[in-house]
mmCIF file of C-alpha atoms in Angstrom:
data_model
loop_
_atom_site.group_PDB
_atom_site.id
_atom_site.type_symbol
_atom_site.label_atom_id
_atom_site.label_comp_id
_atom_site.label_asym_id
_atom_site.label_seq_id
_atom_site.Cartn_x
_atom_site.Cartn_y
_atom_site.Cartn_z
ATOM 1 C CA MET C 1489 36.302 19.372 -14.587
ATOM 2 C CA PHE C 1490 36.168 16.160 -16.614
ATOM 3 C CA PRO C 1491 32.757 14.164 -16.173
ATOM 4 C CA GLY C 1492 32.183 12.585 -12.764
ATOM 5 C CA GLY C 1493 33.769 15.871 -11.182
ATOM 6 C CA ALA C 1494 37.182 14.673 -11.898
ATOM 7 C CA VAL C 1495 40.261 17.011 -11.672
ATOM 8 C CA ASN C 1496 43.939 17.024 -12.959
ATOM 9 C CA PRO C 1497 45.478 19.159 -10.019
ATOM 10 C CA THR C 1498 48.810 18.708 -11.534
ATOM 11 C CA GLY C 1499 48.196 19.952 -14.886
ATOM 12 C CA LYS C 1500 48.725 22.833 -17.137
ATOM 13 C CA LEU C 1501 45.902 24.695 -18.882
ATOM 14 C CA PHE C 1502 45.730 24.683 -22.570
ATOM 15 C CA ALA C 1503 43.259 26.259 -24.863
ATOM 16 C CA ILE C 1504 42.076 24.893 -28.312
ATOM 17 C CA ALA C 1505 40.111 27.111 -30.494
ATOM 18 C CA ASN C 1506 38.075 25.978 -33.487
ATOM 19 C CA ASN C 1507 38.896 22.545 -32.839
ATOM 20 C CA ARG C 1508 36.959 19.353 -32.514
ATOM 21 C CA LEU C 1509 37.966 15.936 -30.826
ATOM 22 C CA THR C 1510 37.282 12.955 -32.655
ATOM 23 C CA LEU C 1511 36.471 10.398 -30.228
ATOM 24 C CA PRO C 1512 35.675 6.848 -31.610
ATOM 25 C CA ARG C 1513 32.048 5.481 -31.176
ATOM 26 C CA PRO C 1514 31.151 2.808 -29.300
ATOM 27 C CA SER C 1515 31.475 -0.346 -31.584
ATOM 28 C CA ALA C 1516 28.299 -3.129 -32.066
ATOM 29 C CA ALA C 1517 30.019 -5.422 -29.452
ATOM 30 C CA ILE C 1518 29.464 -3.021 -26.801
ATOM 31 C CA SER C 1519 26.123 -4.105 -24.919
ATOM 32 C CA GLN C 1520 23.245 -2.028 -24.543
ATOM 33 C CA SER C 1521 23.724 -1.266 -20.755
ATOM 34 C CA ASP C 1522 27.356 -0.210 -21.614
ATOM 35 C CA SER C 1523 26.178 2.232 -24.105
ATOM 36 C CA MET C 1524 23.530 3.708 -21.624
ATOM 37 C CA GLU C 1525 25.754 3.968 -18.985
ATOM 38 C CA ASN C 1526 28.320 5.610 -21.340
ATOM 39 C CA SER C 1527 25.905 8.083 -23.029
ATOM 40 C CA SER C 1528 26.016 10.960 -20.682
ATOM 41 C CA SER C 1529 30.191 10.734 -20.982
ATOM 42 C CA LEU C 1530 29.394 11.152 -24.961
ATOM 43 C CA SER C 1531 26.936 13.692 -24.792
ATOM 44 C CA TRP C 1532 29.279 15.846 -22.445
ATOM 45 C CA TRP C 1533 31.928 15.340 -25.129
ATOM 46 C CA GLU C 1534 29.757 16.260 -28.479
ATOM 47 C CA ASN C 1535 28.389 19.348 -26.468
ATOM 48 C CA SER C 1536 31.314 20.878 -25.482
ATOM 49 C CA SER C 1537 33.100 20.114 -28.582
ATOM 50 C CA SER C 1538 30.733 22.729 -30.238
ATOM 51 C CA LEU C 1539 32.141 25.623 -28.170
ATOM 52 C CA VAL C 1540 34.658 27.914 -29.896
ATOM 53 C CA LEU C 1541 37.176 28.061 -27.109
ATOM 54 C CA ARG C 1542 37.641 24.730 -24.927
ATOM 55 C CA THR C 1543 39.962 24.138 -22.221
ATOM 56 C CA LEU C 1544 41.695 21.110 -21.210
ATOM 57 C CA TRP C 1545 43.430 20.258 -17.873
ATOM 58 C CA VAL C 1546 46.406 18.256 -19.116
ATOM 59 C CA THR C 1547 49.746 16.873 -17.585
ATOM 60 C CA PRO C 1548 52.448 19.296 -18.367
ATOM 61 C CA THR C 1549 54.226 16.497 -20.627
ATOM 62 C CA THR C 1550 51.166 16.280 -22.659
ATOM 63 C CA GLN C 1551 50.803 17.309 -26.279
ATOM 64 C CA VAL C 1552 47.397 18.699 -27.489
ATOM 65 C CA THR C 1553 46.861 18.487 -31.203
ATOM 66 C CA GLU C 1554 43.712 18.173 -33.764
ATOM 67 C CA GLN C 1555 44.015 14.526 -33.764
ATOM 68 C CA GLY C 1556 43.799 14.339 -29.696
ATOM 69 C CA VAL C 1557 46.157 13.802 -26.932
ATOM 70 C CA VAL C 1558 49.187 12.364 -28.448
ATOM 71 C CA GLY C 1559 52.651 12.141 -27.127
ATOM 72 C CA GLN C 1560 55.046 14.262 -25.330
ATOM 73 C CA GLU C 1561 54.668 18.116 -25.473
ATOM 74 C CA VAL C 1562 58.107 19.304 -26.749
ATOM 75 C CA GLY C 1563 57.827 23.039 -26.882
ATOM 76 C CA GLY C 1564 58.589 25.228 -23.743
ATOM 77 C CA HIS C 1565 60.476 22.331 -22.062
ATOM 78 C CA VAL C 1566 63.502 21.506 -24.466
ATOM 79 C CA LEU C 1567 66.493 23.807 -24.890
ATOM 80 C CA SER C 1568 67.967 24.560 -28.282
ATOM 81 C CA VAL C 1569 70.798 22.283 -29.273
ATOM 82 C CA PRO C 1570 73.560 25.055 -28.713
ATOM 83 C CA LEU C 1571 72.123 25.911 -25.322
ATOM 84 C CA GLN C 1572 71.984 22.239 -24.284
ATOM 85 C CA VAL C 1573 75.583 21.827 -25.383
ATOM 86 C CA PHE C 1574 76.553 24.789 -23.496
ATOM 87 C CA PHE C 1575 75.004 23.745 -20.366
ATOM 88 C CA SER C 1576 76.404 20.035 -20.790
ATOM 89 C CA VAL C 1577 79.966 20.850 -20.916
ATOM 90 C CA VAL C 1578 79.408 23.854 -18.030
ATOM 91 C CA MET C 1579 78.145 21.171 -15.833
ATOM 92 C CA VAL C 1580 80.759 18.558 -16.426
ATOM 93 C CA CYS C 1581 83.452 21.280 -15.831
ATOM 94 C CA VAL C 1582 81.616 22.467 -12.689
ATOM 95 C CA LEU C 1583 80.898 18.566 -11.363
ATOM 96 C CA LEU C 1584 85.026 17.576 -11.948
ATOM 97 C CA LEU C 1585 86.348 20.655 -10.219
ATOM 98 C CA ALA C 1586 83.590 20.367 -7.150
ATOM 99 C CA LEU C 1587 84.485 16.639 -7.008
ATOM 100 C CA CYS C 1588 88.049 16.933 -7.207
ATOM 101 C CA GLY C 1589 88.988 20.318 -5.421
ATOM 102 C CA ASN C 1590 87.096 19.533 -2.436
ATOM 103 C CA ALA C 1591 88.056 16.022 -2.125
ATOM 104 C CA VAL C 1592 91.853 17.359 -2.345
ATOM 105 C CA VAL C 1593 90.731 20.087 0.391
ATOM 106 C CA CYS C 1594 89.289 17.230 2.612
ATOM 107 C CA VAL C 1595 92.098 15.194 2.406
ATOM 108 C CA MET C 1596 94.702 17.650 3.170
ATOM 109 C CA VAL C 1597 93.197 18.645 6.273
ATOM 110 C CA TYR C 1598 92.880 15.211 7.643
ATOM 111 C CA ARG C 1599 96.261 14.153 6.426
ATOM 112 C CA ARG C 1600 98.381 17.095 7.707
ATOM 113 C CA ALA C 1601 98.341 18.013 11.242
ATOM 114 C CA VAL C 1602 99.649 21.732 10.475
ATOM 115 C CA MET C 1603 96.143 22.431 8.720
ATOM 116 C CA ARG C 1604 93.833 20.992 11.545
ATOM 117 C CA SER C 1605 92.996 24.312 12.973
ATOM 118 C CA ALA C 1606 89.565 25.198 14.085
ATOM 119 C CA ILE C 1607 89.057 27.532 10.721
ATOM 120 C CA ASN C 1608 90.370 24.689 8.467
ATOM 121 C CA PHE C 1609 87.830 22.041 10.040
ATOM 122 C CA LEU C 1610 84.846 24.511 9.256
ATOM 123 C CA LEU C 1611 86.557 24.634 5.472
ATOM 124 C CA ALA C 1612 86.831 20.877 5.412
ATOM 125 C CA ASN C 1613 83.365 20.633 6.214
ATOM 126 C CA LEU C 1614 82.234 23.216 3.852
ATOM 127 C CA ALA C 1615 84.003 21.343 1.235
ATOM 128 C CA PHE C 1616 82.897 18.072 2.113
ATOM 129 C CA ALA C 1617 78.788 19.358 1.931
ATOM 130 C CA ASP C 1618 80.007 20.459 -1.225
ATOM 131 C CA MET C 1619 81.431 17.511 -2.585
ATOM 132 C CA VAL C 1620 78.028 15.744 -1.160
ATOM 133 C CA LEU C 1621 76.241 18.256 -3.056
ATOM 134 C CA ALA C 1622 78.369 17.413 -6.235
ATOM 135 C CA VAL C 1623 77.291 13.360 -5.651
ATOM 136 C CA THR C 1624 73.800 13.646 -4.949
ATOM 137 C CA ALA C 1625 72.524 15.927 -7.208
ATOM 138 C CA MET C 1626 74.836 17.344 -10.167
ATOM 139 C CA PRO C 1627 75.002 13.774 -12.225
ATOM 140 C CA PHE C 1628 71.251 13.683 -12.127
ATOM 141 C CA ASP C 1629 70.570 16.962 -13.338
ATOM 142 C CA LEU C 1630 73.367 16.550 -15.926
ATOM 143 C CA VAL C 1631 71.374 13.479 -17.236
ATOM 144 C CA THR C 1632 68.018 15.268 -17.044
ATOM 145 C CA LEU C 1633 69.914 18.064 -19.018
ATOM 146 C CA VAL C 1634 71.373 15.786 -21.737
ATOM 147 C CA THR C 1635 67.798 13.784 -22.130
ATOM 148 C CA ALA C 1636 65.369 16.394 -21.558
ATOM 149 C CA GLN C 1637 63.631 13.951 -19.001
ATOM 150 C CA TRP C 1638 63.865 12.337 -15.653
ATOM 151 C CA PRO C 1639 64.622 8.556 -16.003
ATOM 152 C CA PHE C 1640 64.791 7.905 -12.466
ATOM 153 C CA SER C 1641 62.293 7.107 -9.757
ATOM 154 C CA SER C 1642 60.337 9.584 -7.847
ATOM 155 C CA THR C 1643 61.903 8.603 -4.654
ATOM 156 C CA LEU C 1644 65.305 9.439 -6.021
ATOM 157 C CA CYS C 1645 63.910 13.063 -6.815
ATOM 158 C CA ARG C 1646 63.022 13.797 -3.460
ATOM 159 C CA THR C 1647 66.287 12.440 -2.135
ATOM 160 C CA SER C 1648 68.004 14.579 -4.618
ATOM 161 C CA ALA C 1649 66.098 17.595 -3.827
ATOM 162 C CA MET C 1650 66.659 17.038 -0.183
ATOM 163 C CA PHE C 1651 70.711 16.516 -0.207
ATOM 164 C CA LEU C 1652 70.142 19.966 -2.454
ATOM 165 C CA TRP C 1653 68.622 22.115 0.443
ATOM 166 C CA LEU C 1654 70.697 19.809 3.247
ATOM 167 C CA CYS C 1655 74.143 20.840 1.633
ATOM 168 C CA MET C 1656 73.103 24.103 0.842
ATOM 169 C CA SER C 1657 72.202 24.828 4.473
ATOM 170 C CA VAL C 1658 75.383 23.783 5.751
ATOM 171 C CA GLY C 1659 77.521 25.428 3.479
ATOM 172 C CA VAL C 1660 75.821 28.748 4.517
ATOM 173 C CA ALA C 1661 76.214 27.400 8.277
ATOM 174 C CA MET C 1662 79.512 26.903 7.968
ATOM 175 C CA LEU C 1663 80.015 30.164 6.624
ATOM 176 C CA LEU C 1664 78.212 32.301 9.425
ATOM 177 C CA VAL C 1665 80.320 30.349 12.123
ATOM 178 C CA ILE C 1666 83.505 31.353 10.291
ATOM 179 C CA SER C 1667 82.354 34.921 9.924
ATOM 180 C CA MET C 1668 81.278 35.317 13.472
ATOM 181 C CA ASP C 1669 84.643 33.805 14.582
ATOM 182 C CA ARG C 1670 86.219 36.618 12.530
ATOM 183 C CA PHE C 1671 83.832 39.169 14.022
ATOM 184 C CA LEU C 1672 84.887 38.299 17.468
ATOM 185 C CA ILE C 1673 88.652 38.494 16.820
ATOM 186 C CA ILE C 1674 88.665 41.422 14.836
ATOM 187 C CA VAL C 1675 86.011 43.730 16.634
ATOM 188 C CA ARG C 1676 85.843 42.081 20.076
ATOM 189 C CA ARG C 1677 89.243 41.129 20.109
ATOM 190 C CA GLU C 1678 88.601 37.653 21.453
ATOM 191 C CA ASP C 1679 89.095 34.485 19.987
ATOM 192 C CA ARG C 1680 86.917 31.652 21.394
ATOM 193 C CA LEU C 1681 86.671 29.010 18.288
ATOM 194 C CA THR C 1682 89.025 26.012 19.356
ATOM 195 C CA PRO C 1683 88.968 22.944 17.438
ATOM 196 C CA HIS C 1684 86.759 20.694 19.884
ATOM 197 C CA ARG C 1685 83.850 23.843 19.624
ATOM 198 C CA ALA C 1686 84.194 23.507 15.506
ATOM 199 C CA LYS C 1687 83.419 19.943 15.374
ATOM 200 C CA ILE C 1688 80.412 20.529 17.952
ATOM 201 C CA LEU C 1689 79.188 23.160 15.594
ATOM 202 C CA ILE C 1690 79.529 20.988 12.681
ATOM 203 C CA ALA C 1691 77.522 18.206 14.144
ATOM 204 C CA ALA C 1692 75.031 20.877 14.961
ATOM 205 C CA SER C 1693 75.114 22.412 11.364
ATOM 206 C CA TRP C 1694 74.249 18.797 10.193
ATOM 207 C CA ILE C 1695 71.582 17.681 12.564
ATOM 208 C CA LEU C 1696 69.747 21.334 12.160
ATOM 209 C CA ALA C 1697 69.905 21.290 8.449
ATOM 210 C CA PHE C 1698 68.596 17.470 8.172
ATOM 211 C CA PHE C 1699 65.376 18.225 10.104
ATOM 212 C CA LEU C 1700 64.957 21.302 7.658
ATOM 213 C CA ALA C 1701 64.951 19.155 4.585
ATOM 214 C CA PHE C 1702 63.846 16.031 5.618
ATOM 215 C CA PRO C 1703 60.429 16.719 4.894
ATOM 216 C CA LEU C 1704 61.075 17.090 1.546
ATOM 217 C CA PHE C 1705 62.124 13.309 1.499
ATOM 218 C CA LEU C 1706 58.806 12.272 2.648
ATOM 219 C CA GLY C 1707 57.207 14.053 0.188
ATOM 220 C CA TYR C 1708 55.823 17.013 2.126
ATOM 221 C CA PRO C 1709 55.842 19.322 0.630
ATOM 222 C CA SER C 1710 55.201 18.193 -2.940
ATOM 223 C CA LEU C 1711 57.929 18.355 -5.384
ATOM 224 C CA GLN C 1712 57.573 18.740 -9.687
ATOM 225 C CA VAL C 1713 59.320 16.061 -11.166
ATOM 226 C CA PRO C 1714 61.397 17.020 -14.213
ATOM 227 C CA PRO C 1715 61.219 17.449 -17.245
ATOM 228 C CA SER C 1716 59.038 20.783 -16.533
ATOM 229 C CA ALA C 1717 62.068 21.480 -14.690
ATOM 230 C CA LEU C 1718 65.740 20.501 -14.506
ATOM 231 C CA GLN C 1719 65.880 20.025 -10.619
ATOM 232 C CA CYS C 1720 63.011 18.473 -8.368
ATOM 233 C CA ILE C 1721 61.736 22.024 -7.226
ATOM 234 C CA LEU C 1722 59.036 23.346 -4.981
ATOM 235 C CA THR C 1723 55.629 23.500 -6.571
ATOM 236 C CA TYR C 1724 52.695 26.293 -6.470
ATOM 237 C CA SER C 1725 50.223 25.674 -4.023
ATOM 238 C CA PRO C 1726 47.685 27.826 -2.015
ATOM 239 C CA ASP C 1727 47.921 25.762 1.412
ATOM 240 C CA SER C 1728 49.164 27.885 4.121
ATOM 241 C CA GLY C 1729 50.796 24.865 5.871
ATOM 242 C CA TYR C 1730 52.842 24.473 2.483
ATOM 243 C CA HIS C 1731 53.943 28.060 2.642
ATOM 244 C CA GLY C 1732 54.787 28.184 5.912
ATOM 245 C CA TYR C 1733 57.160 25.397 5.716
ATOM 246 C CA VAL C 1734 59.302 26.942 2.578
ATOM 247 C CA VAL C 1735 58.998 30.340 4.376
ATOM 248 C CA VAL C 1736 60.936 28.975 7.301
ATOM 249 C CA LEU C 1737 63.193 26.758 4.962
ATOM 250 C CA ALA C 1738 64.346 29.894 3.239
ATOM 251 C CA LEU C 1739 64.694 32.181 6.304
ATOM 252 C CA PHE C 1740 67.094 29.573 8.129
ATOM 253 C CA THR C 1741 68.633 28.544 4.930
ATOM 254 C CA PHE C 1742 69.241 31.891 3.362
ATOM 255 C CA PHE C 1743 67.821 35.088 4.496
ATOM 256 C CA MET C 1744 68.792 35.070 8.524
ATOM 257 C CA PRO C 1745 72.053 33.602 7.982
ATOM 258 C CA PHE C 1746 72.921 36.055 5.233
ATOM 259 C CA THR C 1747 71.647 39.210 6.944
ATOM 260 C CA VAL C 1748 73.732 38.228 10.168
ATOM 261 C CA MET C 1749 76.816 38.104 8.087
ATOM 262 C CA ALA C 1750 76.161 41.153 6.277
ATOM 263 C CA PHE C 1751 76.137 42.904 9.705
ATOM 264 C CA ALA C 1752 79.400 41.288 10.900
ATOM 265 C CA PHE C 1753 81.308 42.099 7.563
ATOM 266 C CA GLY C 1754 80.033 45.778 8.019
ATOM 267 C CA MET C 1755 81.349 45.976 11.517
ATOM 268 C CA ILE C 1756 84.442 44.253 10.332
ATOM 269 C CA LEU C 1757 85.271 46.411 7.745
ATOM 270 C CA SER C 1758 83.997 49.435 10.017
ATOM 271 C CA SER C 1759 86.820 47.973 12.388
ATOM 272 C CA ILE C 1760 89.288 47.766 10.131
ATOM 273 C CA ARG C 1761 88.822 51.239 8.634
ATOM 274 C CA HIS C 1762 88.848 52.729 12.212
ATOM 275 C CA ASN C 1763 92.256 50.849 13.438
ATOM 276 C CA ALA C 1764 93.985 52.083 9.928
ATOM 277 C CA LEU C 1765 93.134 55.570 10.924
ATOM 278 C CA ARG C 1766 94.017 55.236 14.368
ATOM 279 C CA ILE C 1767 97.521 53.670 13.761
ATOM 280 C CA ARG C 1768 98.310 56.537 10.946
ATOM 281 C CA CYS C 1769 97.431 59.340 13.395
ATOM 282 C CA ASP C 1770 99.421 57.822 16.001
ATOM 283 C CA SER C 1771 102.487 57.505 13.576
ATOM 284 C CA ALA C 1772 101.991 61.133 12.625
ATOM 285 C CA LEU C 1773 102.178 62.266 16.137
ATOM 286 C CA SER C 1774 104.818 60.574 17.656
ATOM 287 C CA LEU C 1775 107.621 59.388 15.141
ATOM 288 C CA SER C 1776 110.001 58.539 17.406
ATOM 289 C CA LYS C 1777 107.739 56.222 19.632
ATOM 290 C CA PRO C 1778 108.876 52.503 18.631
ATOM 291 C CA ARG C 1779 106.261 50.764 16.664
ATOM 292 C CA PRO C 1780 105.654 46.970 17.907
ATOM 293 C CA LEU C 1781 106.344 44.699 15.133
ATOM 294 C CA HIS C 1782 103.775 41.812 15.773
ATOM 295 C CA LEU C 1783 101.228 44.526 15.352
ATOM 296 C CA SER C 1784 101.217 45.084 12.004
ATOM 297 C CA VAL C 1785 102.213 41.667 10.933
ATOM 298 C CA ASP C 1786 99.101 40.223 12.779
ATOM 299 C CA VAL C 1787 96.462 43.007 11.754
ATOM 300 C CA GLY C 1788 97.668 42.153 7.824
ATOM 301 C CA PHE C 1789 97.113 38.194 8.342
ATOM 302 C CA LYS C 1790 94.180 38.625 9.961
ATOM 303 C CA THR C 1791 92.731 41.190 7.368
ATOM 304 C CA ARG C 1792 93.728 38.891 4.572
ATOM 305 C CA ALA C 1793 92.324 35.970 6.020
ATOM 306 C CA PHE C 1794 88.993 38.259 6.621
ATOM 307 C CA PHE C 1795 88.855 39.283 3.031
ATOM 308 C CA THR C 1796 88.924 35.611 1.798
ATOM 309 C CA ILE C 1797 85.891 34.894 3.927
ATOM 310 C CA LEU C 1798 84.106 37.843 2.576
ATOM 311 C CA LEU C 1799 85.056 36.548 -1.303
ATOM 312 C CA LEU C 1800 83.616 33.380 -0.058
ATOM 313 C CA PHE C 1801 80.385 34.973 1.297
ATOM 314 C CA VAL C 1802 80.104 37.293 -1.997
ATOM 315 C CA LEU C 1803 80.291 34.149 -4.063
ATOM 316 C CA ALA C 1804 77.490 32.419 -1.881
ATOM 317 C CA LEU C 1805 75.090 35.091 -2.101
ATOM 318 C CA ALA C 1806 75.555 35.737 -5.819
ATOM 319 C CA SER C 1807 74.682 31.991 -6.449
ATOM 320 C CA LEU C 1808 72.342 31.072 -3.953
ATOM 321 C CA ALA C 1809 70.166 34.153 -4.209
ATOM 322 C CA PRO C 1810 68.809 33.704 -7.248
ATOM 323 C CA LEU C 1811 67.694 29.889 -6.806
ATOM 324 C CA VAL C 1812 66.051 30.634 -3.543
ATOM 325 C CA VAL C 1813 64.209 33.936 -4.291
ATOM 326 C CA PHE C 1814 63.007 31.782 -7.666
ATOM 327 C CA SER C 1815 61.981 28.995 -5.220
ATOM 328 C CA LEU C 1816 59.530 31.120 -3.312
ATOM 329 C CA CYS C 1817 58.135 32.589 -6.363
ATOM 330 C CA ALA C 1818 57.414 29.594 -7.868
ATOM 331 C CA VAL C 1819 55.476 28.391 -4.537
ATOM 332 C CA PHE C 1820 53.456 31.780 -4.020
ATOM 333 C CA SER C 1821 52.724 32.407 -7.658
ATOM 334 C CA SER C 1822 51.116 30.020 -10.391
ATOM 335 C CA ALA C 1823 52.390 32.381 -13.285
ATOM 336 C CA VAL C 1824 56.103 31.747 -12.773
ATOM 337 C CA TYR C 1825 55.411 27.995 -11.556
ATOM 338 C CA SER C 1826 53.195 27.126 -14.621
ATOM 339 C CA GLY C 1827 55.921 29.488 -17.212
ATOM 340 C CA ALA C 1828 56.605 28.032 -20.543
ATOM 341 C CA GLY C 1829 60.620 28.703 -19.873
ATOM 342 C CA LEU C 1830 60.461 27.251 -16.267
ATOM 343 C CA PHE C 1831 62.934 24.544 -17.779
ATOM 344 C CA GLN C 1832 65.747 27.003 -19.160
ATOM 345 C CA VAL C 1833 65.296 29.132 -15.789
ATOM 346 C CA SER C 1834 65.951 26.015 -13.703
ATOM 347 C CA ALA C 1835 69.026 25.048 -15.711
ATOM 348 C CA TRP C 1836 70.577 28.514 -15.426
ATOM 349 C CA LEU C 1837 69.798 29.160 -11.643
ATOM 350 C CA LEU C 1838 71.183 25.537 -10.811
ATOM 351 C CA ILE C 1839 74.308 25.795 -12.757
ATOM 352 C CA LEU C 1840 74.753 29.467 -11.392
ATOM 353 C CA SER C 1841 74.274 27.491 -7.653
ATOM 354 C CA PHE C 1842 76.876 24.699 -8.352
ATOM 355 C CA LEU C 1843 79.417 27.428 -9.517
ATOM 356 C CA ARG C 1844 79.969 27.831 -5.641
ATOM 357 C CA PRO C 1845 80.808 24.377 -5.063
ATOM 358 C CA ALA C 1846 83.294 24.548 -8.131
ATOM 359 C CA LEU C 1847 85.096 27.774 -7.168
ATOM 360 C CA ASN C 1848 85.530 27.624 -3.379
ATOM 361 C CA PRO C 1849 88.671 25.325 -3.724
ATOM 362 C CA LEU C 1850 90.098 27.858 -6.517
ATOM 363 C CA ILE C 1851 89.692 30.435 -3.993
ATOM 364 C CA TYR C 1852 91.162 28.527 -1.101
ATOM 365 C CA TYR C 1853 94.580 27.866 -3.493
ATOM 366 C CA CYS C 1854 94.812 31.622 -4.228
ATOM 367 C CA ARG C 1855 94.514 33.171 -1.017
ATOM 368 C CA ILE C 1856 95.465 30.834 1.414
ATOM 369 C CA ARG C 1857 99.301 30.393 1.440
ATOM 370 C CA LYS C 1858 99.249 27.163 3.581
ATOM 371 C CA PHE C 1859 96.499 25.421 1.630
ATOM 372 C CA ARG C 1860 98.771 26.173 -1.550
ATOM 373 C CA LEU C 1861 101.863 24.963 -0.110
ATOM 374 C CA ALA C 1862 100.135 21.836 1.016
ATOM 375 C CA CYS C 1863 98.926 21.136 -2.443
ATOM 376 C CA ALA C 1864 102.437 21.618 -3.800
ATOM 377 C CA ARG C 1865 104.095 19.041 -1.439
ATOM 378 C CA TRP C 1866 100.905 16.640 -1.534
ATOM 379 C CA VAL C 1867 101.066 16.229 -5.367
ATOM 380 C CA PRO C 1868 102.033 12.535 -6.330
ATOM 381 C CA SER C 1869 105.433 11.836 -7.522
ATOM 382 C CA LEU C 1870 103.740 10.259 -10.801
ATOM 383 C CA CYS C 1871 102.091 13.740 -11.606
ATOM 384 C CA ARG C 1872 105.627 15.295 -11.770
ATOM 385 C CA LEU C 1873 106.743 16.090 -14.993
ATOM 386 C CA ARG C 1874 110.242 15.121 -14.512
ATOM 387 C CA PRO C 1875 111.848 13.071 -11.591
ATOM 388 C CA PRO C 1876 113.783 14.866 -8.981
ATOM 389 C CA LEU C 1877 117.454 15.379 -9.560
ATOM 390 C CA THR C 1878 120.296 13.722 -7.200
ATOM 391 C CA SER C 1879 122.908 16.150 -5.824
ATOM 392 C CA SER C 1880 125.721 15.015 -8.121
ATOM 393 C CA ALA C 1881 123.078 15.758 -11.305
ATOM 394 C CA GLN C 1882 122.710 19.275 -9.745
ATOM 395 C CA ARG C 1883 126.219 19.802 -9.300
ATOM 396 C CA ARG C 1884 127.030 18.820 -12.634
ATOM 397 C CA ILE C 1885 124.247 21.079 -13.902
ATOM 398 C CA GLN C 1886 124.637 24.353 -11.803
ATOM 399 C CA PRO C 1887 127.403 23.746 -9.406
ATOM 400 C CA SER C 1888 126.780 27.495 -7.766
ATOM 401 C CA ALA C 1889 123.233 26.665 -6.907
ATOM 402 C CA VAL C 1890 123.980 23.669 -5.097
ATOM 403 C CA TYR C 1891 126.686 25.851 -2.851
ATOM 404 C CA ALA C 1892 124.875 28.715 -2.238
ATOM 405 C CA CYS C 1893 122.123 26.273 -0.978
ATOM 406 C CA SER C 1894 124.734 24.697 1.243
ATOM 407 C CA ASP C 1895 126.212 28.346 2.416
ATOM 408 C CA HIS C 1896 122.241 29.295 2.748
ATOM 409 C CA ARG C 1897 121.295 26.283 5.150
ATOM 410 C CA SER C 1898 124.380 26.778 6.887
ATOM 411 C CA SER C 1899 123.793 30.324 7.600
ATOM 412 C CA ILE C 1900 120.597 29.524 8.757
#
């Protein structure tokens, strides 16, 4: 408590042992009435300075020394130079991959009619959400990481936090819809997802995620402005209403969707294993019975597509779980929220969560053949190493290749 009952609720508790604060005495120019009014405050400071251990409530960015309150606090909130350089390089690489890779996904689904399936619409929306996250959160976090301070306004801080949870919620919702579609196809043998239904689900996911994250922009719950953390984070509060909102946000954003997806993936894996055993037993009992060709091709294609979605699920779980759990701990525990390593921990967790938008396009390229072929055809001619050769040039270099190609085309 300060004189007059004033308390700084956003500060940290610092202890100063065997030190006295030297305050300037009132000058002679001050009137007698002013001196009498301030006498109670001066006596309070003089009496408290004789204590062996005194505590002061100061802001997290304030440094307390023997000379008083000076400058900005450096210890605990600033990373070492090698770690800061490492985080900065990783953040730049993640930002470029997230922007370029997800932009390519969105453009190819939009421009190529063969890519406009229901699943590709969902994947394109997931890529768009990751691209929005890269634009609205990563650049500000990079500046905060380099300068060790938040040079922007509090409104921009709340906006960045809102888009962080908004895009994260939309991405998880898309994974949930894709997982349930795979569940219906493989387990229930039902294909109900159409492009029209996919667009409706995309719009509903954005609306629901916006209503969940918009209170962060309004300032409820309150957010901690960096540099105590790399990103605007949820603060500790004993308010039950505050706790209720954070619990609802975590449930709808992370815990409920990932629980449903884990159950769906477990049922899909069980169905795939059961179908594999049944096919093996049937082939062993009746070797002379003809086996439908389309069955193996269809099962193999769906299995490969399922494992692609499973890989996206594992990546999202590994990148988002630490951030969500740490946010809950910071809200419910003052020890976690006021820890000395909050800046470093938030840097690690945010970079880990940003790996998902950067790695998703690489997974699409490695696992989805249509996407890989579309990428090869969509590369501009300026990016090619050399211009394509004419038919006469190819005939002079390797005549057999041209004639073999012509024979192949005629046979087809």
